[in-house]
Amino acid sequence: MMTSSKMPAANGKICVAPSILSADLWRLGEEVNTVAQAGADWLHVDVMDGHFVPNLSFGPAVVSSLNGKTDLPLDVHLMVEEPMLFVDAFARAGADLLTVHIEAKDEIVNTLKYIKSLGVKAGVSIKPQTDPTRIIPLLDLVDLVLVMSVNPGFGGQAFLPESETQIKQVRQFITRSGRNIWLEADGGINPKTAPLAVQAGADALVAGSAIFKAADPVLALKQIRQAAPDI
Ligand code: DX5
Ligand code: ZN
């Protein structure tokens, strides 16, 4: 099975990826259309298995229901202990990018190679306490590195200031690799913290509660983008 990803390679543009974890699920379609019209670049879908993180969220059926209904690339973040159990199902459901955690149980190189073999873009994510140098040997295999700027599992947490150091280090490793790799910051991103993440080197910003819990999600998305102009 080969799919083709709608997500472009990193290109110096700042991308904003609203996370539907904080959307009103009763009105998911409307919420997605609202952020798409407001200029969102990707849609971030958080997948949780109750083991890797102490929470449950969305499965392949949700990705499948979005696929074909929105033009936004589907940025799927697997916070699961055994990603290999689910990669096929999410690729089939229409994920454009599958990001897996380096701290998960499955062997990371094989997992990333398998994702790529399906024609899906591959990302690797690190939690706040993880040594960023661990991603260096993986840079030939990935299209994106996701730095968690909160402890994974829940929306609505505060941006951890120490994640700026992690983002800076990862940016250096990406620059040295010479490859076009996105650097995505995820957690606690709002108009105040977006510039911190971008100045540290992020070029993709996930924002859940700051967009979907705002009184005016369109304005909130614009404020995040204005706070983080293209580099
Ligand atoms: C947290 C998830 C995030 C979450 C971000 O474990 O990975 O993507 O949706 O939510 P906010 O933007 O509210 O911190
Ligand atoms: Zn996420």
JSON list of C-alpha atoms and ligand atoms in Angstrom, two decimals:
[
{"chain": "A", "resi": 1, "resn": "MET", "atom": "CA", "xyz": [0.00, 0.00, 0.00]},
{"chain": "A", "resi": 2, "resn": "MET", "atom": "CA", "xyz": [1.46, 3.36, -1.02]},
{"chain": "A", "resi": 3, "resn": "THR", "atom": "CA", "xyz": [-0.21, 6.63, -0.19]},
{"chain": "A", "resi": 4, "resn": "SER", "atom": "CA", "xyz": [1.06, 10.05, -1.17]},
{"chain": "A", "resi": 5, "resn": "SER", "atom": "CA", "xyz": [1.55, 12.71, 1.48]},
{"chain": "A", "resi": 6, "resn": "LYS", "atom": "CA", "xyz": [0.11, 16.20, 0.99]},
{"chain": "A", "resi": 7, "resn": "MET", "atom": "CA", "xyz": [2.63, 17.69, 3.37]},
{"chain": "A", "resi": 8, "resn": "PRO", "atom": "CA", "xyz": [5.49, 19.67, 1.76]},
{"chain": "A", "resi": 9, "resn": "ALA", "atom": "CA", "xyz": [9.10, 19.48, 2.91]},
{"chain": "A", "resi": 10, "resn": "ALA", "atom": "CA", "xyz": [10.31, 22.19, 5.30]},
{"chain": "A", "resi": 11, "resn": "ASN", "atom": "CA", "xyz": [10.66, 25.42, 3.36]},
{"chain": "A", "resi": 12, "resn": "GLY", "atom": "CA", "xyz": [11.36, 28.26, 5.81]},
{"chain": "A", "resi": 13, "resn": "LYS", "atom": "CA", "xyz": [7.66, 29.04, 6.20]},
{"chain": "A", "resi": 14, "resn": "ILE", "atom": "CA", "xyz": [6.11, 28.93, 9.68]},
{"chain": "A", "resi": 15, "resn": "CYS", "atom": "CA", "xyz": [3.27, 26.41, 9.77]},
{"chain": "A", "resi": 16, "resn": "VAL", "atom": "CA", "xyz": [0.44, 26.48, 12.28]},
{"chain": "A", "resi": 17, "resn": "ALA", "atom": "CA", "xyz": [-1.23, 23.18, 13.11]},
{"chain": "A", "resi": 18, "resn": "PRO", "atom": "CA", "xyz": [-4.40, 23.43, 15.22]},
{"chain": "A", "resi": 19, "resn": "SER", "atom": "CA", "xyz": [-4.82, 20.37, 17.45]},
{"chain": "A", "resi": 20, "resn": "ILE", "atom": "CA", "xyz": [-8.33, 18.94, 17.40]},
{"chain": "A", "resi": 21, "resn": "LEU", "atom": "CA", "xyz": [-7.81, 17.55, 20.91]},
{"chain": "A", "resi": 22, "resn": "SER", "atom": "CA", "xyz": [-9.30, 20.83, 22.13]},
{"chain": "A", "resi": 23, "resn": "ALA", "atom": "CA", "xyz": [-11.98, 21.14, 19.43]},
{"chain": "A", "resi": 24, "resn": "ASP", "atom": "CA", "xyz": [-15.69, 20.87, 20.14]},
{"chain": "A", "resi": 25, "resn": "LEU", "atom": "CA", "xyz": [-16.15, 17.31, 18.86]},
{"chain": "A", "resi": 26, "resn": "TRP", "atom": "CA", "xyz": [-19.89, 17.79, 18.46]},
{"chain": "A", "resi": 27, "resn": "ARG", "atom": "CA", "xyz": [-19.01, 20.26, 15.71]},
{"chain": "A", "resi": 28, "resn": "LEU", "atom": "CA", "xyz": [-15.73, 18.78, 14.47]},
{"chain": "A", "resi": 29, "resn": "GLY", "atom": "CA", "xyz": [-16.38, 19.43, 10.79]},
{"chain": "A", "resi": 30, "resn": "GLU", "atom": "CA", "xyz": [-17.27, 23.07, 11.40]},
{"chain": "A", "resi": 31, "resn": "GLU", "atom": "CA", "xyz": [-14.26, 23.52, 13.68]},
{"chain": "A", "resi": 32, "resn": "VAL", "atom": "CA", "xyz": [-11.94, 22.13, 10.99]},
{"chain": "A", "resi": 33, "resn": "ASN", "atom": "CA", "xyz": [-13.47, 24.32, 8.28]},
{"chain": "A", "resi": 34, "resn": "THR", "atom": "CA", "xyz": [-13.13, 27.39, 10.51]},
{"chain": "A", "resi": 35, "resn": "VAL", "atom": "CA", "xyz": [-9.40, 26.91, 11.08]},
{"chain": "A", "resi": 36, "resn": "ALA", "atom": "CA", "xyz": [-8.82, 25.96, 7.44]},
{"chain": "A", "resi": 37, "resn": "GLN", "atom": "CA", "xyz": [-10.46, 29.20, 6.28]},
{"chain": "A", "resi": 38, "resn": "ALA", "atom": "CA", "xyz": [-8.49, 31.12, 8.91]},
{"chain": "A", "resi": 39, "resn": "GLY", "atom": "CA", "xyz": [-5.26, 29.94, 7.27]},
{"chain": "A", "resi": 40, "resn": "ALA", "atom": "CA", "xyz": [-4.23, 26.87, 9.24]},
{"chain": "A", "resi": 41, "resn": "ASP", "atom": "CA", "xyz": [-1.49, 24.91, 7.45]},
{"chain": "A", "resi": 42, "resn": "TRP", "atom": "CA", "xyz": [-1.99, 21.41, 8.88]},
{"chain": "A", "resi": 43, "resn": "LEU", "atom": "CA", "xyz": [-4.41, 19.65, 11.20]},
{"chain": "A", "resi": 44, "resn": "HIS", "atom": "CA", "xyz": [-2.80, 18.02, 14.25]},
{"chain": "A", "resi": 45, "resn": "VAL", "atom": "CA", "xyz": [-4.41, 14.79, 15.44]},
{"chain": "A", "resi": 46, "resn": "ASP", "atom": "CA", "xyz": [-3.27, 13.47, 18.84]},
{"chain": "A", "resi": 47, "resn": "VAL", "atom": "CA", "xyz": [-3.46, 9.71, 19.28]},
{"chain": "A", "resi": 48, "resn": "MET", "atom": "CA", "xyz": [-3.18, 8.38, 22.85]},
{"chain": "A", "resi": 49, "resn": "ASP", "atom": "CA", "xyz": [-3.31, 4.76, 23.99]},
{"chain": "A", "resi": 50, "resn": "GLY", "atom": "CA", "xyz": [-3.71, 5.02, 27.77]},
{"chain": "A", "resi": 51, "resn": "HIS", "atom": "CA", "xyz": [-0.24, 3.43, 28.24]},
{"chain": "A", "resi": 52, "resn": "PHE", "atom": "CA", "xyz": [2.35, 5.79, 26.78]},
{"chain": "A", "resi": 53, "resn": "VAL", "atom": "CA", "xyz": [0.30, 8.62, 28.27]},
{"chain": "A", "resi": 54, "resn": "PRO", "atom": "CA", "xyz": [-2.46, 8.43, 30.90]},
{"chain": "A", "resi": 55, "resn": "ASN", "atom": "CA", "xyz": [-5.22, 9.44, 28.50]},
{"chain": "A", "resi": 56, "resn": "LEU", "atom": "CA", "xyz": [-7.16, 8.16, 25.48]},
{"chain": "A", "resi": 57, "resn": "SER", "atom": "CA", "xyz": [-8.05, 10.13, 22.38]},
{"chain": "A", "resi": 58, "resn": "PHE", "atom": "CA", "xyz": [-8.56, 9.43, 18.69]},
{"chain": "A", "resi": 59, "resn": "GLY", "atom": "CA", "xyz": [-8.10, 6.36, 16.50]},
{"chain": "A", "resi": 60, "resn": "PRO", "atom": "CA", "xyz": [-7.86, 5.71, 12.75]},
{"chain": "A", "resi": 61, "resn": "ALA", "atom": "CA", "xyz": [-11.63, 6.19, 12.30]},
{"chain": "A", "resi": 62, "resn": "VAL", "atom": "CA", "xyz": [-11.29, 9.87, 13.18]},
{"chain": "A", "resi": 63, "resn": "VAL", "atom": "CA", "xyz": [-8.44, 10.35, 10.70]},
{"chain": "A", "resi": 64, "resn": "SER", "atom": "CA", "xyz": [-10.46, 8.51, 8.08]},
{"chain": "A", "resi": 65, "resn": "SER", "atom": "CA", "xyz": [-13.46, 10.77, 8.67]},
{"chain": "A", "resi": 66, "resn": "LEU", "atom": "CA", "xyz": [-11.27, 13.86, 8.10]},
{"chain": "A", "resi": 67, "resn": "ASN", "atom": "CA", "xyz": [-9.49, 12.45, 5.05]},
{"chain": "A", "resi": 68, "resn": "GLY", "atom": "CA", "xyz": [-10.96, 13.84, 1.85]},
{"chain": "A", "resi": 69, "resn": "LYS", "atom": "CA", "xyz": [-13.20, 16.27, 3.79]},
{"chain": "A", "resi": 70, "resn": "THR", "atom": "CA", "xyz": [-10.46, 18.84, 4.35]},
{"chain": "A", "resi": 71, "resn": "ASP", "atom": "CA", "xyz": [-7.50, 19.87, 2.20]},
{"chain": "A", "resi": 72, "resn": "LEU", "atom": "CA", "xyz": [-5.34, 20.35, 5.29]},
{"chain": "A", "resi": 73, "resn": "PRO", "atom": "CA", "xyz": [-2.53, 17.80, 5.58]},
{"chain": "A", "resi": 74, "resn": "LEU", "atom": "CA", "xyz": [-3.20, 15.44, 8.51]},
{"chain": "A", "resi": 75, "resn": "ASP", "atom": "CA", "xyz": [-0.35, 15.62, 11.03]},
{"chain": "A", "resi": 76, "resn": "VAL", "atom": "CA", "xyz": [-0.85, 12.56, 13.23]},
{"chain": "A", "resi": 77, "resn": "HIS", "atom": "CA", "xyz": [1.02, 12.44, 16.55]},
{"chain": "A", "resi": 78, "resn": "LEU", "atom": "CA", "xyz": [1.19, 8.90, 17.94]},
{"chain": "A", "resi": 79, "resn": "MET", "atom": "CA", "xyz": [1.58, 9.00, 21.73]},
{"chain": "A", "resi": 80, "resn": "VAL", "atom": "CA", "xyz": [1.43, 5.22, 21.92]},
{"chain": "A", "resi": 81, "resn": "GLU", "atom": "CA", "xyz": [3.67, 2.54, 23.42]},
{"chain": "A", "resi": 82, "resn": "GLU", "atom": "CA", "xyz": [3.67, 0.26, 20.32]},
{"chain": "A", "resi": 83, "resn": "PRO", "atom": "CA", "xyz": [3.29, 2.41, 17.20]},
{"chain": "A", "resi": 84, "resn": "MET", "atom": "CA", "xyz": [3.94, -0.50, 14.80]},
{"chain": "A", "resi": 85, "resn": "LEU", "atom": "CA", "xyz": [0.55, -1.93, 15.81]},
{"chain": "A", "resi": 86, "resn": "PHE", "atom": "CA", "xyz": [-1.17, 1.13, 14.34]},
{"chain": "A", "resi": 87, "resn": "VAL", "atom": "CA", "xyz": [0.99, 2.52, 11.51]},
{"chain": "A", "resi": 88, "resn": "ASP", "atom": "CA", "xyz": [-0.80, 0.58, 8.75]},
{"chain": "A", "resi": 89, "resn": "ALA", "atom": "CA", "xyz": [-4.24, 1.61, 9.95]},
{"chain": "A", "resi": 90, "resn": "PHE", "atom": "CA", "xyz": [-3.33, 5.31, 10.17]},
{"chain": "A", "resi": 91, "resn": "ALA", "atom": "CA", "xyz": [-1.63, 5.26, 6.75]},
{"chain": "A", "resi": 92, "resn": "ARG", "atom": "CA", "xyz": [-4.72, 3.63, 5.26]},
{"chain": "A", "resi": 93, "resn": "ALA", "atom": "CA", "xyz": [-6.92, 6.19, 7.03]},
{"chain": "A", "resi": 94, "resn": "GLY", "atom": "CA", "xyz": [-5.09, 9.00, 5.20]},
{"chain": "A", "resi": 95, "resn": "ALA", "atom": "CA", "xyz": [-2.43, 10.36, 7.58]},
{"chain": "A", "resi": 96, "resn": "ASP", "atom": "CA", "xyz": [0.04, 12.58, 5.69]},
{"chain": "A", "resi": 97, "resn": "LEU", "atom": "CA", "xyz": [2.60, 12.52, 8.51]},
{"chain": "A", "resi": 98, "resn": "LEU", "atom": "CA", "xyz": [3.01, 9.97, 11.28]},
{"chain": "A", "resi": 99, "resn": "THR", "atom": "CA", "xyz": [5.11, 11.06, 14.23]},
{"chain": "A", "resi": 100, "resn": "VAL", "atom": "CA", "xyz": [6.29, 8.46, 16.73]},
{"chain": "A", "resi": 101, "resn": "HIS", "atom": "CA", "xyz": [8.02, 8.88, 20.07]},
{"chain": "A", "resi": 102, "resn": "ILE", "atom": "CA", "xyz": [11.65, 7.89, 20.53]},
{"chain": "A", "resi": 103, "resn": "GLU", "atom": "CA", "xyz": [10.67, 6.78, 24.07]},
{"chain": "A", "resi": 104, "resn": "ALA", "atom": "CA", "xyz": [8.08, 4.25, 22.78]},
{"chain": "A", "resi": 105, "resn": "LYS", "atom": "CA", "xyz": [8.79, 0.48, 22.97]},
{"chain": "A", "resi": 106, "resn": "ASP", "atom": "CA", "xyz": [9.16, -0.30, 19.25]},
{"chain": "A", "resi": 107, "resn": "GLU", "atom": "CA", "xyz": [12.60, -0.03, 17.65]},
{"chain": "A", "resi": 108, "resn": "ILE", "atom": "CA", "xyz": [12.61, 3.49, 16.25]},
{"chain": "A", "resi": 109, "resn": "VAL", "atom": "CA", "xyz": [14.69, 3.02, 13.06]},
{"chain": "A", "resi": 110, "resn": "ASN", "atom": "CA", "xyz": [12.49, 0.16, 11.83]},
{"chain": "A", "resi": 111, "resn": "THR", "atom": "CA", "xyz": [9.34, 2.08, 12.68]},
{"chain": "A", "resi": 112, "resn": "LEU", "atom": "CA", "xyz": [10.44, 5.20, 10.79]},
{"chain": "A", "resi": 113, "resn": "LYS", "atom": "CA", "xyz": [11.58, 3.13, 7.76]},
{"chain": "A", "resi": 114, "resn": "TYR", "atom": "CA", "xyz": [8.26, 1.32, 7.75]},
{"chain": "A", "resi": 115, "resn": "ILE", "atom": "CA", "xyz": [6.28, 4.57, 7.82]},
{"chain": "A", "resi": 116, "resn": "LYS", "atom": "CA", "xyz": [8.33, 5.90, 4.87]},
{"chain": "A", "resi": 117, "resn": "SER", "atom": "CA", "xyz": [7.82, 2.65, 2.96]},
{"chain": "A", "resi": 118, "resn": "LEU", "atom": "CA", "xyz": [4.08, 3.38, 3.02]},
{"chain": "A", "resi": 119, "resn": "GLY", "atom": "CA", "xyz": [4.56, 6.74, 1.31]},
{"chain": "A", "resi": 120, "resn": "VAL", "atom": "CA", "xyz": [3.76, 8.68, 4.47]},
{"chain": "A", "resi": 121, "resn": "LYS", "atom": "CA", "xyz": [6.03, 11.37, 5.93]},
{"chain": "A", "resi": 122, "resn": "ALA", "atom": "CA", "xyz": [7.73, 10.34, 9.17]},
{"chain": "A", "resi": 123, "resn": "GLY", "atom": "CA", "xyz": [8.37, 12.31, 12.33]},
{"chain": "A", "resi": 124, "resn": "VAL", "atom": "CA", "xyz": [10.15, 11.59, 15.59]},
{"chain": "A", "resi": 125, "resn": "SER", "atom": "CA", "xyz": [9.14, 13.18, 18.87]},
{"chain": "A", "resi": 126, "resn": "ILE", "atom": "CA", "xyz": [10.94, 13.75, 22.16]},
{"chain": "A", "resi": 127, "resn": "LYS", "atom": "CA", "xyz": [9.41, 14.38, 25.58]},
{"chain": "A", "resi": 128, "resn": "PRO", "atom": "CA", "xyz": [10.68, 17.23, 27.80]},
{"chain": "A", "resi": 129, "resn": "GLN", "atom": "CA", "xyz": [13.12, 15.05, 29.79]},
{"chain": "A", "resi": 130, "resn": "THR", "atom": "CA", "xyz": [14.62, 13.25, 26.78]},
{"chain": "A", "resi": 131, "resn": "ASP", "atom": "CA", "xyz": [18.18, 13.92, 25.65]},
{"chain": "A", "resi": 132, "resn": "PRO", "atom": "CA", "xyz": [17.85, 15.68, 22.27]},
{"chain": "A", "resi": 133, "resn": "THR", "atom": "CA", "xyz": [21.14, 14.16, 20.98]},
{"chain": "A", "resi": 134, "resn": "ARG", "atom": "CA", "xyz": [19.21, 10.87, 20.63]},
{"chain": "A", "resi": 135, "resn": "ILE", "atom": "CA", "xyz": [17.58, 12.17, 17.45]},
{"chain": "A", "resi": 136, "resn": "ILE", "atom": "CA", "xyz": [20.89, 12.77, 15.64]},
{"chain": "A", "resi": 137, "resn": "PRO", "atom": "CA", "xyz": [21.22, 9.25, 14.15]},
{"chain": "A", "resi": 138, "resn": "LEU", "atom": "CA", "xyz": [17.61, 9.47, 12.90]},
{"chain": "A", "resi": 139, "resn": "LEU", "atom": "CA", "xyz": [17.85, 12.67, 10.89]},
{"chain": "A", "resi": 140, "resn": "ASP", "atom": "CA", "xyz": [18.43, 10.85, 7.60]},
{"chain": "A", "resi": 141, "resn": "LEU", "atom": "CA", "xyz": [15.08, 9.12, 8.06]},
{"chain": "A", "resi": 142, "resn": "VAL", "atom": "CA", "xyz": [12.71, 11.85, 9.22]},
{"chain": "A", "resi": 143, "resn": "ASP", "atom": "CA", "xyz": [10.74, 14.73, 7.70]},
{"chain": "A", "resi": 144, "resn": "LEU", "atom": "CA", "xyz": [9.92, 16.31, 11.05]},
{"chain": "A", "resi": 145, "resn": "VAL", "atom": "CA", "xyz": [11.15, 16.43, 14.64]},
{"chain": "A", "resi": 146, "resn": "LEU", "atom": "CA", "xyz": [8.48, 17.21, 17.23]},
{"chain": "A", "resi": 147, "resn": "VAL", "atom": "CA", "xyz": [9.66, 18.69, 20.52]},
{"chain": "A", "resi": 148, "resn": "MET", "atom": "CA", "xyz": [7.06, 18.38, 23.27]},
{"chain": "A", "resi": 149, "resn": "SER", "atom": "CA", "xyz": [6.87, 21.66, 25.15]},
{"chain": "A", "resi": 150, "resn": "VAL", "atom": "CA", "xyz": [4.59, 20.10, 27.80]},
{"chain": "A", "resi": 151, "resn": "ASN", "atom": "CA", "xyz": [4.45, 16.58, 29.22]},
{"chain": "A", "resi": 152, "resn": "PRO", "atom": "CA", "xyz": [2.37, 14.66, 26.67]},
{"chain": "A", "resi": 153, "resn": "GLY", "atom": "CA", "xyz": [-1.15, 13.54, 27.47]},
{"chain": "A", "resi": 154, "resn": "PHE", "atom": "CA", "xyz": [-3.35, 16.57, 27.88]},
{"chain": "A", "resi": 155, "resn": "GLY", "atom": "CA", "xyz": [-4.21, 19.85, 26.22]},
{"chain": "A", "resi": 156, "resn": "GLY", "atom": "CA", "xyz": [-4.28, 23.14, 28.07]},
{"chain": "A", "resi": 157, "resn": "GLN", "atom": "CA", "xyz": [-0.95, 22.90, 29.94]},
{"chain": "A", "resi": 158, "resn": "ALA", "atom": "CA", "xyz": [1.60, 25.71, 30.27]},
{"chain": "A", "resi": 159, "resn": "PHE", "atom": "CA", "xyz": [4.60, 25.90, 27.89]},
{"chain": "A", "resi": 160, "resn": "LEU", "atom": "CA", "xyz": [7.71, 24.58, 29.68]},
{"chain": "A", "resi": 161, "resn": "PRO", "atom": "CA", "xyz": [10.44, 27.24, 29.41]},
{"chain": "A", "resi": 162, "resn": "GLU", "atom": "CA", "xyz": [13.20, 24.60, 29.33]},
{"chain": "A", "resi": 163, "resn": "SER", "atom": "CA", "xyz": [11.86, 23.34, 26.02]},
{"chain": "A", "resi": 164, "resn": "GLU", "atom": "CA", "xyz": [13.43, 26.41, 24.39]},
{"chain": "A", "resi": 165, "resn": "THR", "atom": "CA", "xyz": [16.85, 24.86, 25.03]},
{"chain": "A", "resi": 166, "resn": "GLN", "atom": "CA", "xyz": [15.73, 21.56, 23.52]},
{"chain": "A", "resi": 167, "resn": "ILE", "atom": "CA", "xyz": [14.34, 23.32, 20.45]},
{"chain": "A", "resi": 168, "resn": "LYS", "atom": "CA", "xyz": [17.59, 25.27, 19.99]},
{"chain": "A", "resi": 169, "resn": "GLN", "atom": "CA", "xyz": [19.65, 22.09, 20.18]},
{"chain": "A", "resi": 170, "resn": "VAL", "atom": "CA", "xyz": [17.43, 20.24, 17.73]},
{"chain": "A", "resi": 171, "resn": "ARG", "atom": "CA", "xyz": [17.59, 23.20, 15.32]},
{"chain": "A", "resi": 172, "resn": "GLN", "atom": "CA", "xyz": [21.41, 22.97, 15.41]},
{"chain": "A", "resi": 173, "resn": "PHE", "atom": "CA", "xyz": [21.32, 19.25, 14.67]},
{"chain": "A", "resi": 174, "resn": "ILE", "atom": "CA", "xyz": [18.89, 19.79, 11.77]},
{"chain": "A", "resi": 175, "resn": "THR", "atom": "CA", "xyz": [21.03, 22.59, 10.32]},
{"chain": "A", "resi": 176, "resn": "ARG", "atom": "CA", "xyz": [24.13, 20.40, 10.55]},
{"chain": "A", "resi": 177, "resn": "SER", "atom": "CA", "xyz": [22.30, 17.55, 8.80]},
{"chain": "A", "resi": 178, "resn": "GLY", "atom": "CA", "xyz": [21.73, 19.76, 5.75]},
{"chain": "A", "resi": 179, "resn": "ARG", "atom": "CA", "xyz": [18.27, 18.23, 5.31]},
{"chain": "A", "resi": 180, "resn": "ASN", "atom": "CA", "xyz": [14.91, 20.01, 5.05]},
{"chain": "A", "resi": 181, "resn": "ILE", "atom": "CA", "xyz": [13.26, 18.82, 8.23]},
{"chain": "A", "resi": 182, "resn": "TRP", "atom": "CA", "xyz": [10.40, 20.53, 10.03]},
{"chain": "A", "resi": 183, "resn": "LEU", "atom": "CA", "xyz": [10.89, 21.35, 13.72]},
{"chain": "A", "resi": 184, "resn": "GLU", "atom": "CA", "xyz": [7.50, 21.30, 15.40]},
{"chain": "A", "resi": 185, "resn": "ALA", "atom": "CA", "xyz": [6.84, 22.59, 18.92]},
{"chain": "A", "resi": 186, "resn": "ASP", "atom": "CA", "xyz": [3.79, 21.04, 20.63]},
{"chain": "A", "resi": 187, "resn": "GLY", "atom": "CA", "xyz": [2.20, 22.12, 23.90]},
{"chain": "A", "resi": 188, "resn": "GLY", "atom": "CA", "xyz": [1.29, 25.43, 25.50]},
{"chain": "A", "resi": 189, "resn": "ILE", "atom": "CA", "xyz": [1.67, 27.42, 22.27]},
{"chain": "A", "resi": 190, "resn": "ASN", "atom": "CA", "xyz": [-0.27, 30.70, 22.28]},
{"chain": "A", "resi": 191, "resn": "PRO", "atom": "CA", "xyz": [0.44, 34.24, 21.00]},
{"chain": "A", "resi": 192, "resn": "LYS", "atom": "CA", "xyz": [2.85, 34.80, 23.94]},
{"chain": "A", "resi": 193, "resn": "THR", "atom": "CA", "xyz": [4.85, 31.58, 23.67]},
{"chain": "A", "resi": 194, "resn": "ALA", "atom": "CA", "xyz": [4.82, 31.21, 19.86]},
{"chain": "A", "resi": 195, "resn": "PRO", "atom": "CA", "xyz": [7.64, 33.78, 19.42]},
{"chain": "A", "resi": 196, "resn": "LEU", "atom": "CA", "xyz": [9.77, 31.94, 22.03]},
{"chain": "A", "resi": 197, "resn": "ALA", "atom": "CA", "xyz": [9.42, 28.67, 20.11]},
{"chain": "A", "resi": 198, "resn": "VAL", "atom": "CA", "xyz": [10.11, 30.32, 16.75]},
{"chain": "A", "resi": 199, "resn": "GLN", "atom": "CA", "xyz": [13.13, 32.27, 18.03]},
{"chain": "A", "resi": 200, "resn": "ALA", "atom": "CA", "xyz": [14.49, 29.00, 19.41]},
{"chain": "A", "resi": 201, "resn": "GLY", "atom": "CA", "xyz": [14.17, 27.46, 15.93]},
{"chain": "A", "resi": 202, "resn": "ALA", "atom": "CA", "xyz": [10.71, 25.94, 15.55]},
{"chain": "A", "resi": 203, "resn": "ASP", "atom": "CA", "xyz": [9.01, 26.31, 12.16]},
{"chain": "A", "resi": 204, "resn": "ALA", "atom": "CA", "xyz": [5.82, 24.38, 12.91]},
{"chain": "A", "resi": 205, "resn": "LEU", "atom": "CA", "xyz": [3.58, 25.25, 15.84]},
{"chain": "A", "resi": 206, "resn": "VAL", "atom": "CA", "xyz": [0.85, 23.03, 17.27]},
{"chain": "A", "resi": 207, "resn": "ALA", "atom": "CA", "xyz": [-1.86, 24.91, 19.15]},
{"chain": "A", "resi": 208, "resn": "GLY", "atom": "CA", "xyz": [-4.93, 23.27, 20.65]},
{"chain": "A", "resi": 209, "resn": "SER", "atom": "CA", "xyz": [-6.56, 25.16, 23.50]},
{"chain": "A", "resi": 210, "resn": "ALA", "atom": "CA", "xyz": [-5.19, 28.57, 22.42]},
{"chain": "A", "resi": 211, "resn": "ILE", "atom": "CA", "xyz": [-7.19, 28.23, 19.19]},
{"chain": "A", "resi": 212, "resn": "PHE", "atom": "CA", "xyz": [-10.21, 26.02, 19.88]},
{"chain": "A", "resi": 213, "resn": "LYS", "atom": "CA", "xyz": [-10.97, 27.28, 23.39]},
{"chain": "A", "resi": 214, "resn": "ALA", "atom": "CA", "xyz": [-10.62, 30.93, 22.34]},
{"chain": "A", "resi": 215, "resn": "ALA", "atom": "CA", "xyz": [-13.74, 33.07, 22.07]},
{"chain": "A", "resi": 216, "resn": "ASP", "atom": "CA", "xyz": [-12.64, 33.79, 18.50]},
{"chain": "A", "resi": 217, "resn": "PRO", "atom": "CA", "xyz": [-10.55, 30.91, 17.04]},
{"chain": "A", "resi": 218, "resn": "VAL", "atom": "CA", "xyz": [-9.94, 32.80, 13.78]},
{"chain": "A", "resi": 219, "resn": "LEU", "atom": "CA", "xyz": [-8.44, 35.75, 15.65]},
{"chain": "A", "resi": 220, "resn": "ALA", "atom": "CA", "xyz": [-6.43, 33.44, 17.92]},
{"chain": "A", "resi": 221, "resn": "LEU", "atom": "CA", "xyz": [-4.89, 31.65, 14.92]},
{"chain": "A", "resi": 222, "resn": "LYS", "atom": "CA", "xyz": [-4.03, 34.99, 13.30]},
{"chain": "A", "resi": 223, "resn": "GLN", "atom": "CA", "xyz": [-2.46, 36.23, 16.52]},
{"chain": "A", "resi": 224, "resn": "ILE", "atom": "CA", "xyz": [-0.27, 33.13, 16.75]},
{"chain": "A", "resi": 225, "resn": "ARG", "atom": "CA", "xyz": [0.82, 33.60, 13.14]},
{"chain": "A", "resi": 226, "resn": "GLN", "atom": "CA", "xyz": [1.50, 37.33, 13.61]},
{"chain": "A", "resi": 227, "resn": "ALA", "atom": "CA", "xyz": [3.46, 36.60, 16.77]},
{"chain": "A", "resi": 228, "resn": "ALA", "atom": "CA", "xyz": [5.62, 34.24, 14.74]},
{"chain": "A", "resi": 229, "resn": "PRO", "atom": "CA", "xyz": [6.34, 35.77, 11.35]},
{"chain": "A", "resi": 230, "resn": "ASP", "atom": "CA", "xyz": [8.16, 33.68, 8.75]},
{"chain": "A", "resi": 231, "resn": "ILE", "atom": "CA", "xyz": [11.89, 33.34, 9.33]},
{"chain": "B", "resi": 1, "resn": "DX5", "atom": "C1", "xyz": [-0.44, 17.01, 24.24]},
{"chain": "B", "resi": 1, "resn": "DX5", "atom": "C2", "xyz": [-0.67, 16.98, 22.76]},
{"chain": "B", "resi": 1, "resn": "DX5", "atom": "C3", "xyz": [-0.82, 18.33, 22.16]},
{"chain": "B", "resi": 1, "resn": "DX5", "atom": "C4", "xyz": [-2.01, 19.10, 22.65]},
{"chain": "B", "resi": 1, "resn": "DX5", "atom": "C5", "xyz": [-1.60, 20.54, 22.70]},
{"chain": "B", "resi": 1, "resn": "DX5", "atom": "O1", "xyz": [-0.08, 15.76, 24.69]},
{"chain": "B", "resi": 1, "resn": "DX5", "atom": "O2", "xyz": [0.39, 16.34, 22.08]},
{"chain": "B", "resi": 1, "resn": "DX5", "atom": "O3", "xyz": [-0.84, 18.27, 20.73]},
{"chain": "B", "resi": 1, "resn": "DX5", "atom": "O4", "xyz": [-3.15, 18.98, 21.84]},
{"chain": "B", "resi": 1, "resn": "DX5", "atom": "O5", "xyz": [-2.58, 21.24, 23.37]},
{"chain": "B", "resi": 1, "resn": "DX5", "atom": "P1", "xyz": [-2.34, 22.73, 23.86]},
{"chain": "B", "resi": 1, "resn": "DX5", "atom": "O6", "xyz": [-2.03, 23.57, 22.68]},
{"chain": "B", "resi": 1, "resn": "DX5", "atom": "O7", "xyz": [-3.64, 23.08, 24.52]},
{"chain": "B", "resi": 1, "resn": "DX5", "atom": "O8", "xyz": [-1.19, 22.72, 24.85]},
{"chain": "B", "resi": 2, "resn": "ZN", "atom": "ZN", "xyz": [0.40, 16.56, 19.79]}
]
